[in-house]
């Protein structure tokens, strides 16, 4: 008899985090400061999915290594100093990790943080410039710089 299969992708571990993030989303939905935001519920759902994708340790915070992985995945690797500056900009310098509240505030906020710009254009950059697969094309001496 085969052993029961576990869900892939940390489904069991993500369930409590999903609930916590959903509670935070409800707080944003009831906050009068964001009442004039268009499609707020859809935006919050998208933010939650994106946040959970980069919360590697499922602790409800995006740390330096998670931001590093995100930037590498986007094809824009950054140094540790640049990553620390990004996190400091998002958190206001009070934390070394990005909480979900900070993340949503940046994404909904009027000020343009680096992280917000990266997240907004992630899809557009990937659509227009697919990475070629397979070995690189052969080159001759004349095509070299």
PDB file of C-alpha atoms in Angstrom:
ATOM      1  CA  UNK A   1       0.000   0.000   0.000  1.00  0.00           C
ATOM      2  CA  UNK A   2       1.419   3.382  -1.015  1.00  0.00           C
ATOM      3  CA  UNK A   3       2.010   6.102   1.555  1.00  0.00           C
ATOM      4  CA  UNK A   4      -0.461   9.013   1.418  1.00  0.00           C
ATOM      5  CA  UNK A   5       0.791  11.926  -0.649  1.00  0.00           C
ATOM      6  CA  UNK A   6       1.348  15.287   0.934  1.00  0.00           C
ATOM      7  CA  UNK A   7       0.237  18.392  -0.918  1.00  0.00           C
ATOM      8  CA  UNK A   8       3.114  20.106  -2.668  1.00  0.00           C
ATOM      9  CA  UNK A   9       4.014  23.753  -2.202  1.00  0.00           C
ATOM     10  CA  UNK A  10       3.614  23.790   1.572  1.00  0.00           C
ATOM     11  CA  UNK A  11      -0.190  23.771   1.408  1.00  0.00           C
ATOM     12  CA  UNK A  12      -0.635  22.718   5.023  1.00  0.00           C
ATOM     13  CA  UNK A  13       1.910  25.215   6.298  1.00  0.00           C
ATOM     14  CA  UNK A  14       0.444  28.050   4.229  1.00  0.00           C
ATOM     15  CA  UNK A  15      -3.123  27.634   5.518  1.00  0.00           C
ATOM     16  CA  UNK A  16      -2.578  29.553   8.803  1.00  0.00           C
ATOM     17  CA  UNK A  17      -0.631  32.266   6.969  1.00  0.00           C
ATOM     18  CA  UNK A  18      -3.402  32.551   4.378  1.00  0.00           C
ATOM     19  CA  UNK A  19      -5.893  33.113   7.204  1.00  0.00           C
ATOM     20  CA  UNK A  20      -3.725  35.788   8.857  1.00  0.00           C
ATOM     21  CA  UNK A  21      -3.238  37.645   5.580  1.00  0.00           C
ATOM     22  CA  UNK A  22      -6.975  37.432   4.848  1.00  0.00           C
ATOM     23  CA  UNK A  23      -7.697  39.050   8.245  1.00  0.00           C
ATOM     24  CA  UNK A  24      -5.293  41.880   7.402  1.00  0.00           C
ATOM     25  CA  UNK A  25      -7.001  42.285   4.012  1.00  0.00           C
ATOM     26  CA  UNK A  26     -10.354  42.667   5.823  1.00  0.00           C
ATOM     27  CA  UNK A  27      -8.824  45.449   7.942  1.00  0.00           C
ATOM     28  CA  UNK A  28      -7.732  47.259   4.779  1.00  0.00           C
ATOM     29  CA  UNK A  29     -11.194  46.795   3.231  1.00  0.00           C
ATOM     30  CA  UNK A  30     -12.855  48.374   6.285  1.00  0.00           C
ATOM     31  CA  UNK A  31     -10.293  51.211   6.575  1.00  0.00           C
ATOM     32  CA  UNK A  32     -11.891  54.508   5.436  1.00  0.00           C
ATOM     33  CA  UNK A  33      -8.483  55.702   4.214  1.00  0.00           C
ATOM     34  CA  UNK A  34      -8.681  53.180   1.350  1.00  0.00           C
ATOM     35  CA  UNK A  35     -12.434  53.435   0.638  1.00  0.00           C
ATOM     36  CA  UNK A  36     -11.866  55.380  -2.600  1.00  0.00           C
ATOM     37  CA  UNK A  37      -9.404  52.790  -3.967  1.00  0.00           C
ATOM     38  CA  UNK A  38     -10.733  51.120  -7.135  1.00  0.00           C
ATOM     39  CA  UNK A  39     -10.947  47.293  -7.170  1.00  0.00           C
ATOM     40  CA  UNK A  40      -9.471  47.129  -3.668  1.00  0.00           C
ATOM     41  CA  UNK A  41     -10.610  43.560  -3.016  1.00  0.00           C
ATOM     42  CA  UNK A  42      -9.022  42.259  -6.234  1.00  0.00           C
ATOM     43  CA  UNK A  43      -5.808  44.192  -5.594  1.00  0.00           C
ATOM     44  CA  UNK A  44      -5.559  42.823  -2.051  1.00  0.00           C
ATOM     45  CA  UNK A  45      -6.064  39.266  -3.307  1.00  0.00           C
ATOM     46  CA  UNK A  46      -3.268  39.748  -5.854  1.00  0.00           C
ATOM     47  CA  UNK A  47      -0.984  41.316  -3.216  1.00  0.00           C
ATOM     48  CA  UNK A  48      -1.632  38.380  -0.870  1.00  0.00           C
ATOM     49  CA  UNK A  49      -0.686  35.831  -3.532  1.00  0.00           C
ATOM     50  CA  UNK A  50       2.472  37.737  -4.463  1.00  0.00           C
ATOM     51  CA  UNK A  51       3.437  38.181  -0.797  1.00  0.00           C
ATOM     52  CA  UNK A  52       2.976  34.485  -0.038  1.00  0.00           C
ATOM     53  CA  UNK A  53       5.081  33.585  -3.073  1.00  0.00           C
ATOM     54  CA  UNK A  54       8.071  35.463  -1.674  1.00  0.00           C
ATOM     55  CA  UNK A  55       7.595  34.689   2.033  1.00  0.00           C
ATOM     56  CA  UNK A  56      10.013  31.772   1.887  1.00  0.00           C
ATOM     57  CA  UNK A  57       9.930  30.847   5.586  1.00  0.00           C
ATOM     58  CA  UNK A  58       6.123  31.200   6.001  1.00  0.00           C
ATOM     59  CA  UNK A  59       6.629  33.474   9.009  1.00  0.00           C
ATOM     60  CA  UNK A  60       4.549  36.336   7.633  1.00  0.00           C
ATOM     61  CA  UNK A  61       7.592  38.479   6.857  1.00  0.00           C
ATOM     62  CA  UNK A  62       9.728  38.912   3.758  1.00  0.00           C
ATOM     63  CA  UNK A  63      13.381  38.937   4.789  1.00  0.00           C
ATOM     64  CA  UNK A  64      16.539  39.968   2.975  1.00  0.00           C
ATOM     65  CA  UNK A  65      17.036  36.597   1.276  1.00  0.00           C
ATOM     66  CA  UNK A  66      13.423  36.555   0.075  1.00  0.00           C
ATOM     67  CA  UNK A  67      13.811  40.013  -1.493  1.00  0.00           C
ATOM     68  CA  UNK A  68      17.105  38.857  -3.011  1.00  0.00           C
ATOM     69  CA  UNK A  69      15.368  35.820  -4.556  1.00  0.00           C
ATOM     70  CA  UNK A  70      12.530  37.995  -5.851  1.00  0.00           C
ATOM     71  CA  UNK A  71      14.919  40.429  -7.544  1.00  0.00           C
ATOM     72  CA  UNK A  72      16.949  37.584  -9.068  1.00  0.00           C
ATOM     73  CA  UNK A  73      13.749  35.984 -10.367  1.00  0.00           C
ATOM     74  CA  UNK A  74      12.864  39.307 -11.992  1.00  0.00           C
ATOM     75  CA  UNK A  75      16.267  39.402 -13.682  1.00  0.00           C
ATOM     76  CA  UNK A  76      17.461  42.387 -11.653  1.00  0.00           C
ATOM     77  CA  UNK A  77      19.850  41.037  -8.990  1.00  0.00           C
ATOM     78  CA  UNK A  78      20.848  43.540  -6.308  1.00  0.00           C
ATOM     79  CA  UNK A  79      23.681  43.770  -3.795  1.00  0.00           C
ATOM     80  CA  UNK A  80      22.969  43.242  -0.099  1.00  0.00           C
ATOM     81  CA  UNK A  81      23.331  46.974   0.475  1.00  0.00           C
ATOM     82  CA  UNK A  82      20.770  47.771  -2.230  1.00  0.00           C
ATOM     83  CA  UNK A  83      18.395  45.156  -0.781  1.00  0.00           C
ATOM     84  CA  UNK A  84      18.758  46.598   2.726  1.00  0.00           C
ATOM     85  CA  UNK A  85      17.986  50.054   1.329  1.00  0.00           C
ATOM     86  CA  UNK A  86      14.850  48.716  -0.391  1.00  0.00           C
ATOM     87  CA  UNK A  87      13.646  47.068   2.826  1.00  0.00           C
ATOM     88  CA  UNK A  88      14.421  50.210   4.822  1.00  0.00           C
ATOM     89  CA  UNK A  89      12.411  52.305   2.369  1.00  0.00           C
ATOM     90  CA  UNK A  90       9.409  49.999   2.685  1.00  0.00           C
ATOM     91  CA  UNK A  91       9.510  49.676   6.481  1.00  0.00           C
ATOM     92  CA  UNK A  92      10.554  53.232   7.247  1.00  0.00           C
ATOM     93  CA  UNK A  93      13.818  51.957   8.719  1.00  0.00           C
ATOM     94  CA  UNK A  94      12.208  50.276  11.742  1.00  0.00           C
ATOM     95  CA  UNK A  95      12.575  46.642  10.664  1.00  0.00           C
ATOM     96  CA  UNK A  96      14.833  44.321   8.689  1.00  0.00           C
ATOM     97  CA  UNK A  97      11.867  42.384   7.331  1.00  0.00           C
ATOM     98  CA  UNK A  98       8.788  43.466   5.361  1.00  0.00           C
ATOM     99  CA  UNK A  99       5.485  42.700   7.060  1.00  0.00           C
ATOM    100  CA  UNK A 100       2.322  42.212   5.042  1.00  0.00           C
ATOM    101  CA  UNK A 101       0.929  45.516   6.357  1.00  0.00           C
ATOM    102  CA  UNK A 102       4.043  47.366   5.147  1.00  0.00           C
ATOM    103  CA  UNK A 103       3.843  45.575   1.807  1.00  0.00           C
ATOM    104  CA  UNK A 104       0.196  46.516   1.206  1.00  0.00           C
ATOM    105  CA  UNK A 105       0.741  50.093   2.414  1.00  0.00           C
ATOM    106  CA  UNK A 106       3.544  50.501  -0.126  1.00  0.00           C
ATOM    107  CA  UNK A 107       1.535  48.929  -2.928  1.00  0.00           C
ATOM    108  CA  UNK A 108      -1.535  51.078  -2.212  1.00  0.00           C
ATOM    109  CA  UNK A 109       0.372  54.165  -1.148  1.00  0.00           C
ATOM    110  CA  UNK A 110       0.957  57.259  -3.219  1.00  0.00           C
ATOM    111  CA  UNK A 111       4.713  57.279  -2.836  1.00  0.00           C
ATOM    112  CA  UNK A 112       6.667  55.249  -5.338  1.00  0.00           C
ATOM    113  CA  UNK A 113       8.901  52.775  -3.598  1.00  0.00           C
ATOM    114  CA  UNK A 114      11.372  50.687  -5.552  1.00  0.00           C
ATOM    115  CA  UNK A 115       9.585  47.508  -4.484  1.00  0.00           C
ATOM    116  CA  UNK A 116       6.253  48.856  -5.723  1.00  0.00           C
ATOM    117  CA  UNK A 117       7.718  49.676  -9.124  1.00  0.00           C
ATOM    118  CA  UNK A 118       9.330  46.256  -9.396  1.00  0.00           C
ATOM    119  CA  UNK A 119       6.105  44.460  -8.486  1.00  0.00           C
ATOM    120  CA  UNK A 120       3.984  46.586 -10.831  1.00  0.00           C
ATOM    121  CA  UNK A 121       6.150  45.935 -13.864  1.00  0.00           C
ATOM    122  CA  UNK A 122       7.073  42.317 -13.149  1.00  0.00           C
ATOM    123  CA  UNK A 123       4.369  40.911 -15.398  1.00  0.00           C
ATOM    124  CA  UNK A 124       4.931  43.405 -18.209  1.00  0.00           C
ATOM    125  CA  UNK A 125       8.661  42.741 -18.341  1.00  0.00           C
ATOM    126  CA  UNK A 126       8.180  38.988 -18.467  1.00  0.00           C
ATOM    127  CA  UNK A 127       5.500  39.134 -21.181  1.00  0.00           C
ATOM    128  CA  UNK A 128       7.434  41.228 -23.679  1.00  0.00           C
ATOM    129  CA  UNK A 129      10.824  39.602 -23.291  1.00  0.00           C
ATOM    130  CA  UNK A 130      10.631  35.810 -22.930  1.00  0.00           C
ATOM    131  CA  UNK A 131      13.928  34.150 -22.148  1.00  0.00           C
ATOM    132  CA  UNK A 132      15.210  31.970 -24.979  1.00  0.00           C
ATOM    133  CA  UNK A 133      15.518  28.293 -24.202  1.00  0.00           C
ATOM    134  CA  UNK A 134      18.184  25.922 -25.382  1.00  0.00           C
ATOM    135  CA  UNK A 135      21.797  26.554 -26.290  1.00  0.00           C
ATOM    136  CA  UNK A 136      22.863  29.976 -27.556  1.00  0.00           C
ATOM    137  CA  UNK A 137      23.144  30.393 -31.332  1.00  0.00           C
ATOM    138  CA  UNK A 138      26.513  29.779 -32.946  1.00  0.00           C
ATOM    139  CA  UNK A 139      28.612  32.855 -33.644  1.00  0.00           C
ATOM    140  CA  UNK A 140      31.423  33.505 -36.069  1.00  0.00           C
ATOM    141  CA  UNK A 141      34.477  35.739 -35.723  1.00  0.00           C
ATOM    142  CA  UNK A 142      32.824  38.626 -37.597  1.00  0.00           C
ATOM    143  CA  UNK A 143      29.965  38.873 -35.081  1.00  0.00           C
ATOM    144  CA  UNK A 144      32.258  39.234 -32.049  1.00  0.00           C
ATOM    145  CA  UNK A 145      32.827  42.731 -30.649  1.00  0.00           C
TER     146      UNK A 145
END
